Short mmCIF file of C-alpha atoms in Angstrom, two decimals:
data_model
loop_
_atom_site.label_atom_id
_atom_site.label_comp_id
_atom_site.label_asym_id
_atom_site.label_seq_id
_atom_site.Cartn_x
_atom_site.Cartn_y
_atom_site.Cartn_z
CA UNK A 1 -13.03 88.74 -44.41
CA UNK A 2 -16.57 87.60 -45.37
CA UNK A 3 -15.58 84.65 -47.14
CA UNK A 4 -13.49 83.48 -43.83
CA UNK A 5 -16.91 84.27 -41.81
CA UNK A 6 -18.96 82.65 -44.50
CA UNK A 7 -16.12 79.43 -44.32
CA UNK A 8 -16.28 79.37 -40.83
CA UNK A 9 -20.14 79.30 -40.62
CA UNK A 10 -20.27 76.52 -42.78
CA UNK A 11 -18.08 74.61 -40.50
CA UNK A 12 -20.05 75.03 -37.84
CA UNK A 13 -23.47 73.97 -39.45
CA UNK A 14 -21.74 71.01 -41.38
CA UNK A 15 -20.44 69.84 -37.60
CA UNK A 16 -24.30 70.99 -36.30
CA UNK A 17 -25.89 68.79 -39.30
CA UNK A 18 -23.88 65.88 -38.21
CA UNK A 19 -23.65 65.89 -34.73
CA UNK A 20 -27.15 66.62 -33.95
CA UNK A 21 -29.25 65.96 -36.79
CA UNK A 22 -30.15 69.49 -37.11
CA UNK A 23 -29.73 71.47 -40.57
CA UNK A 24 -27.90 74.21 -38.85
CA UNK A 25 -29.94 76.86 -40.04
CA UNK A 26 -30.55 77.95 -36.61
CA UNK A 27 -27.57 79.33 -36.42
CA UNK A 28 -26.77 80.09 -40.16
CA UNK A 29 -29.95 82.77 -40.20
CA UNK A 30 -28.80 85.16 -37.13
CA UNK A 31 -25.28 84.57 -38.57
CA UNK A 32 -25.74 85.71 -42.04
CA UNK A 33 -28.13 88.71 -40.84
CA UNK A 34 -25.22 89.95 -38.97
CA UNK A 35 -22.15 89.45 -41.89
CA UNK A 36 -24.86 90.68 -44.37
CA UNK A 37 -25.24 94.47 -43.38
CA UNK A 38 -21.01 94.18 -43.14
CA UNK A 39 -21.05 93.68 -47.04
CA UNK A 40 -23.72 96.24 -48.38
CA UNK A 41 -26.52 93.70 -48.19
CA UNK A 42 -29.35 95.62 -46.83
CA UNK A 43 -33.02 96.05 -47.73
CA UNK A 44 -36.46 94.63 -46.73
CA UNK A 45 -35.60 91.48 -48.40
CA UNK A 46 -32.66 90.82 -46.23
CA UNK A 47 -33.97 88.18 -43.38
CA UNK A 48 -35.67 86.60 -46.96
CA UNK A 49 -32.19 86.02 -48.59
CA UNK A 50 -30.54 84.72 -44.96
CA UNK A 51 -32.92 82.21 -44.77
CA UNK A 52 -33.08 80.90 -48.64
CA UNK A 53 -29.19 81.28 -48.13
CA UNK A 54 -29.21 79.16 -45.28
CA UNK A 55 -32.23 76.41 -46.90
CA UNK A 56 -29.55 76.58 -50.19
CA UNK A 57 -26.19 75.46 -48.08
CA UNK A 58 -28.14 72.60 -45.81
CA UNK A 59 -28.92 70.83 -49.35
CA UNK A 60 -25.37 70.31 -49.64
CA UNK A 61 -24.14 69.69 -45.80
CA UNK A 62 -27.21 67.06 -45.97
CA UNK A 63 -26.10 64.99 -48.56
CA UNK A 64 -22.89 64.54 -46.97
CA UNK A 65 -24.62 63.66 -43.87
CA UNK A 66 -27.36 61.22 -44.78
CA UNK A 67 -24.54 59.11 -46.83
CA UNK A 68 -22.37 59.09 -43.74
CA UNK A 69 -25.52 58.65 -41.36
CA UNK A 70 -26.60 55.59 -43.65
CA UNK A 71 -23.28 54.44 -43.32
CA UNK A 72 -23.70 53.68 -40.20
CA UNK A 73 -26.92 52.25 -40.27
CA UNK A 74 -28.38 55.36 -38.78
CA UNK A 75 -31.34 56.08 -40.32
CA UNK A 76 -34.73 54.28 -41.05
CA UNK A 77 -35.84 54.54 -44.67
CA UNK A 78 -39.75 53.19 -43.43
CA UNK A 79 -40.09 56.42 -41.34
CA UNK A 80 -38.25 58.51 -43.84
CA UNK A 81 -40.82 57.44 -46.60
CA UNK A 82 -43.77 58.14 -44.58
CA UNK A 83 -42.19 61.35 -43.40
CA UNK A 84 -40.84 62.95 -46.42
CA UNK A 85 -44.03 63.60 -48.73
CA UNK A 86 -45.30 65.68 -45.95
CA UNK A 87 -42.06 67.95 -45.33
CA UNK A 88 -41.68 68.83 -49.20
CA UNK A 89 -45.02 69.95 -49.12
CA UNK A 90 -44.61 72.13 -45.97
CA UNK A 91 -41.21 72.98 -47.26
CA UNK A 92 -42.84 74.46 -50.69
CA UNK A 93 -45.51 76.29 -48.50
CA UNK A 94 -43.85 77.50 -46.06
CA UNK A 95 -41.71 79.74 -48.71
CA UNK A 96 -44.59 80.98 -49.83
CA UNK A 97 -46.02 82.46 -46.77
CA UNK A 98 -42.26 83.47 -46.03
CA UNK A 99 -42.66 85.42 -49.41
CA UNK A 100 -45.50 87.41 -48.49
CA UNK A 101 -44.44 88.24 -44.95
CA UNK A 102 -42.44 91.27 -44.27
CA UNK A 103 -38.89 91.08 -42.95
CA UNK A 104 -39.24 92.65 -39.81
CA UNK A 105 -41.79 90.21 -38.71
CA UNK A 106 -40.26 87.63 -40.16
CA UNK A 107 -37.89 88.00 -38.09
CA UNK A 108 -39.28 88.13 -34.59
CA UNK A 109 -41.13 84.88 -35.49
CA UNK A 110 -37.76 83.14 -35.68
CA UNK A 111 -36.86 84.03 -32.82
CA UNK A 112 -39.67 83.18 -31.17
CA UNK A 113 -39.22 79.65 -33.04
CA UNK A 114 -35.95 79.91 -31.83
CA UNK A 115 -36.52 79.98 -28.44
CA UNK A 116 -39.11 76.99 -28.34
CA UNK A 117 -36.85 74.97 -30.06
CA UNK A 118 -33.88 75.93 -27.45
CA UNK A 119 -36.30 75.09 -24.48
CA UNK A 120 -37.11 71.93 -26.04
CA UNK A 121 -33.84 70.53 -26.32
CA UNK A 122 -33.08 71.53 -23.09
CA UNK A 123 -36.03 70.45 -21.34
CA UNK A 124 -37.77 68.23 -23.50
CA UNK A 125 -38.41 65.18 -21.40
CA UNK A 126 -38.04 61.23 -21.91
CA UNK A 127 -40.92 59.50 -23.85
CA UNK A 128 -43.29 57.08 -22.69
CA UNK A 129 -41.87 53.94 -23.69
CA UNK A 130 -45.25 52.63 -25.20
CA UNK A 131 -45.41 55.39 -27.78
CA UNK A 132 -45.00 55.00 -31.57
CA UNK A 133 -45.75 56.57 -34.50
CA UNK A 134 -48.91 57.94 -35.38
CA UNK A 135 -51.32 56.70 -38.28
CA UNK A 136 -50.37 57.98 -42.00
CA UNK A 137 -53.10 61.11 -42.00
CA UNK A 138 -51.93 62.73 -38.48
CA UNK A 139 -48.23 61.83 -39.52
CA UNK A 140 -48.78 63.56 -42.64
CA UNK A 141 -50.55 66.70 -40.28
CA UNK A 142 -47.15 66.74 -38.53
CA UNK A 143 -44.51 66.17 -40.92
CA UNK A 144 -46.55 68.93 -43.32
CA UNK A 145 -46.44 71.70 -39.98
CA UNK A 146 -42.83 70.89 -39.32
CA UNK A 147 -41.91 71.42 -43.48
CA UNK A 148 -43.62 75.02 -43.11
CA UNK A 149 -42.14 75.96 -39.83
CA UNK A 150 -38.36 74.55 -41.48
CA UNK A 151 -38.68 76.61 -44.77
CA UNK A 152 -39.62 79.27 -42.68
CA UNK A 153 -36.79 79.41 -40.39
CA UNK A 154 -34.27 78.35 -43.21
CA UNK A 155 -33.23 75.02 -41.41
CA UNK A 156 -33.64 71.10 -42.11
CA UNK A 157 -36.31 70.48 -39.54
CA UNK A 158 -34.16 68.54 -37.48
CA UNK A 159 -34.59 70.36 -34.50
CA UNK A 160 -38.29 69.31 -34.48
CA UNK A 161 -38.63 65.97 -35.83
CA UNK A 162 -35.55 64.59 -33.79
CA UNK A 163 -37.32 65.37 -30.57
CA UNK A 164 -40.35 64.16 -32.78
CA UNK A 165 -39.00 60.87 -33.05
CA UNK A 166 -37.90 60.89 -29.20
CA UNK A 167 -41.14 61.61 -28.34
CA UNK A 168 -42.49 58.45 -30.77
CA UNK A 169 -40.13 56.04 -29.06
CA UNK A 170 -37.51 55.87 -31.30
CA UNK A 171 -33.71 55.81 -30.27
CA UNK A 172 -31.79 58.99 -30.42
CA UNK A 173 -29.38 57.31 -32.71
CA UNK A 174 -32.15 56.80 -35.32
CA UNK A 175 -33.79 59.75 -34.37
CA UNK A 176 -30.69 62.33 -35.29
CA UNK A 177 -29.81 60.13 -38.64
CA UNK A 178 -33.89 59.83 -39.57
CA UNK A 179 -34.22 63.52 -38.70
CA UNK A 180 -30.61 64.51 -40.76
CA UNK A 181 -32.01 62.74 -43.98
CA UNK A 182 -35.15 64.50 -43.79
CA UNK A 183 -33.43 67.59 -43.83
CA UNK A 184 -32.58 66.86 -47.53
CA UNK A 185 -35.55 67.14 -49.61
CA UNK A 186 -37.25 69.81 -46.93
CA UNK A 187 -34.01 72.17 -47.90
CA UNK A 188 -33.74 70.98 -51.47
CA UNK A 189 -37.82 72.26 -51.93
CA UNK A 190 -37.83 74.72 -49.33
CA UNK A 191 -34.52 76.45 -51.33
CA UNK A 192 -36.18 76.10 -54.33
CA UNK A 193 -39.32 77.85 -53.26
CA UNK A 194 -37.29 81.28 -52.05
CA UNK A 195 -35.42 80.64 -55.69
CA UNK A 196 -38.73 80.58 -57.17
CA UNK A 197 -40.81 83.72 -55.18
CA UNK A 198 -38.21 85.63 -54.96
CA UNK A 199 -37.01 85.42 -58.76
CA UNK A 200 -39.14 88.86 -59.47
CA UNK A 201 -38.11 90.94 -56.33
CA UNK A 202 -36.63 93.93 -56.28
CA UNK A 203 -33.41 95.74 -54.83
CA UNK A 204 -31.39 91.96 -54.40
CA UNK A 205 -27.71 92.11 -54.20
CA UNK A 206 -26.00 90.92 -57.06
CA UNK A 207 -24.83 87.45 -57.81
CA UNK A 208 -28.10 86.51 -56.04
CA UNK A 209 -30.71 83.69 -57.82
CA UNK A 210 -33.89 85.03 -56.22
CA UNK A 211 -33.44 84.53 -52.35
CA UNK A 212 -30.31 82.62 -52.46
CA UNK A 213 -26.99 85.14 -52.03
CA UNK A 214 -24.74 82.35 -54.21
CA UNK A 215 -21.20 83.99 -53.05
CA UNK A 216 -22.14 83.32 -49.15
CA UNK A 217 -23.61 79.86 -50.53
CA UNK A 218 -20.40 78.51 -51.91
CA UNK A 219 -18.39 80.12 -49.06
CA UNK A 220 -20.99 78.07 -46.59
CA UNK A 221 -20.99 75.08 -48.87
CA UNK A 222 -17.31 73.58 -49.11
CA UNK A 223 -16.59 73.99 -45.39
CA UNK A 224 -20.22 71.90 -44.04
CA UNK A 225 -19.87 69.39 -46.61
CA UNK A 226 -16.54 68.94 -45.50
CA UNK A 227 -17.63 69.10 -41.74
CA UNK A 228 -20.74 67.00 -41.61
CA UNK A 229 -19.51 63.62 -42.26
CA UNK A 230 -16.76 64.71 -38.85
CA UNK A 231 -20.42 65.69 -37.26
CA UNK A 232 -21.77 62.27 -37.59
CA UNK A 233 -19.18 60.32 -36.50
CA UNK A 234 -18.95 62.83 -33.22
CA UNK A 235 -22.40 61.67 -32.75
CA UNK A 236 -21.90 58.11 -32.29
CA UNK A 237 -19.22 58.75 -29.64
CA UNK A 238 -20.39 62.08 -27.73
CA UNK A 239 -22.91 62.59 -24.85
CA UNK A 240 -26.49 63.63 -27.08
CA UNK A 241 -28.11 65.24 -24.49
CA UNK A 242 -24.76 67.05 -22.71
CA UNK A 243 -24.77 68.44 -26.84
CA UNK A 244 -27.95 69.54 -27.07
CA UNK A 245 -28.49 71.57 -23.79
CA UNK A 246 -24.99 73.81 -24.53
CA UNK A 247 -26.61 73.90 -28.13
CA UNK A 248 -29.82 74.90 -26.71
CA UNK A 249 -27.79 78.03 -25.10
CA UNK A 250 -26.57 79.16 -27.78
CA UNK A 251 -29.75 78.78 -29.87
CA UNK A 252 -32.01 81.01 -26.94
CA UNK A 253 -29.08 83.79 -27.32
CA UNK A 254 -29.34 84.09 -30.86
CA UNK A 255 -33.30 83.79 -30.72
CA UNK A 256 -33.63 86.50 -28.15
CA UNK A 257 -30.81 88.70 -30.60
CA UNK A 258 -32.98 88.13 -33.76
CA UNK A 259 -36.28 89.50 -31.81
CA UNK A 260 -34.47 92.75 -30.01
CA UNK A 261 -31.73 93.44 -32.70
#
């Protein structure tokens, strides 16, 4: 029964990767913290091993996305190259901090993320039209914030840099490929930081490489690679901001579960 909950949370974050240039780990996190317990995986370390979990499985829904996002002439490698540098180095600190921080708290402060991120998509208003990108140093400020808040919350970043790149006049077909191919390196580091920190911990479950549970990983893995290319193409076709305000329900239920549960 896990596996077929693990299978059918990957399909829905490969679809969520896709469709909305999100990493999906805003819905992987609460997901896995409820299937965990189920299994026997308990402990102060478990909101740490949801979230490395989650930063583990977007590596491999992303790479399936950004190929079919490039495909279709989605995404703009200028912006990604002056984005990226700052997101792996957020990415890397922010699973440090995550380290140090204890579960419980860790876990209100997602939802709390949660639930800015759901009022943003549904409420987050049209740009200015004369906006554009900032200059590299308060770029850098923002892209390095948004790679600490992602690792944090175990997600791509997507759901902050798309509106990011809203905000900077860019168009939300750009925006959701842009913000999908950033999620690549900010989960490949991020993931590689809750390996890393939590290498040395104590009282993990088995079958576990520091914070990253590999039996929910591969259960995640084959269904959202196989689901975010179907994600993208939705995206091309389907009403963006119809998406993200049903999305944006969904993601202020599970943010007000993770802070009362």
């Amino acid at each position: 029964m896990e596996y077929l909950l693990f299978a059918i949370l990957g399909m829905v974050g490969g679809l969520a990767a896709g469709l909305l240039g999100i990493g999906g780990g805003l819905i992987m996190v609460p997901v896995l913290l409820m299937i965990f317990p189920t299994i026997g995986i308990t402990g102060p370390h478990l909101v740490h091993i949801a979230i490395g979990t989650s930063l583990a499985a977007i590596v491999f829904a992303s790479v399936t996305s950004v190929y079919s996002h490039h495909r279709h002439g989605g995404v703009l490698w200028n912006v990604f190259a002056r984005f990226a540098p700052g997101m792996v180095i957020g990415a890397i600190l922010g699973s440090m901090v995550a380290h140090y921080l204890p579960g419980g708290i860790l876990k209100i402060v997602f939802g709390i993320l949660e639930i800015l991120v759901a009022l943003q998509m549904a409420f987050g208003k049209t740009p200015p039209a004369s906006r554009q990108l900032p200059g590299i140093v308060p770029l850098t400020g923002v892209s390095t914030t948004f790679g600490a808040i992602a690792s944090i919350m175990g997600m791509g970043g997507g759901a902050m840099t798309t509106p990011f790149f809203l905000y900077c006049n860019i168009t939300a077909r750009n925006a959701i490929a842009t913000s999908a191919s950033l999620g690549l390196p900010t989960a490949l580091f991020g993931s590689i930081g809750y390996i890393v920190t939590g290498w040395s911990a104590e009282g993990l479950p088995e079958m576990s490489a520091g914070y990253v549970y590999l039996p929910a990983l591969a259960g995640i893995v084959v269904f959202s690679v196989l689901f975010a290319p179907i994600g993208a193409k939705l995206a091309q076709i389907l009403p963006a901001l119809t998406l993200k305000r049903i999305f944006s329900l969904v993601l202020m239920g599970l943010g007000i579960h993770m802070i009362l549960s």
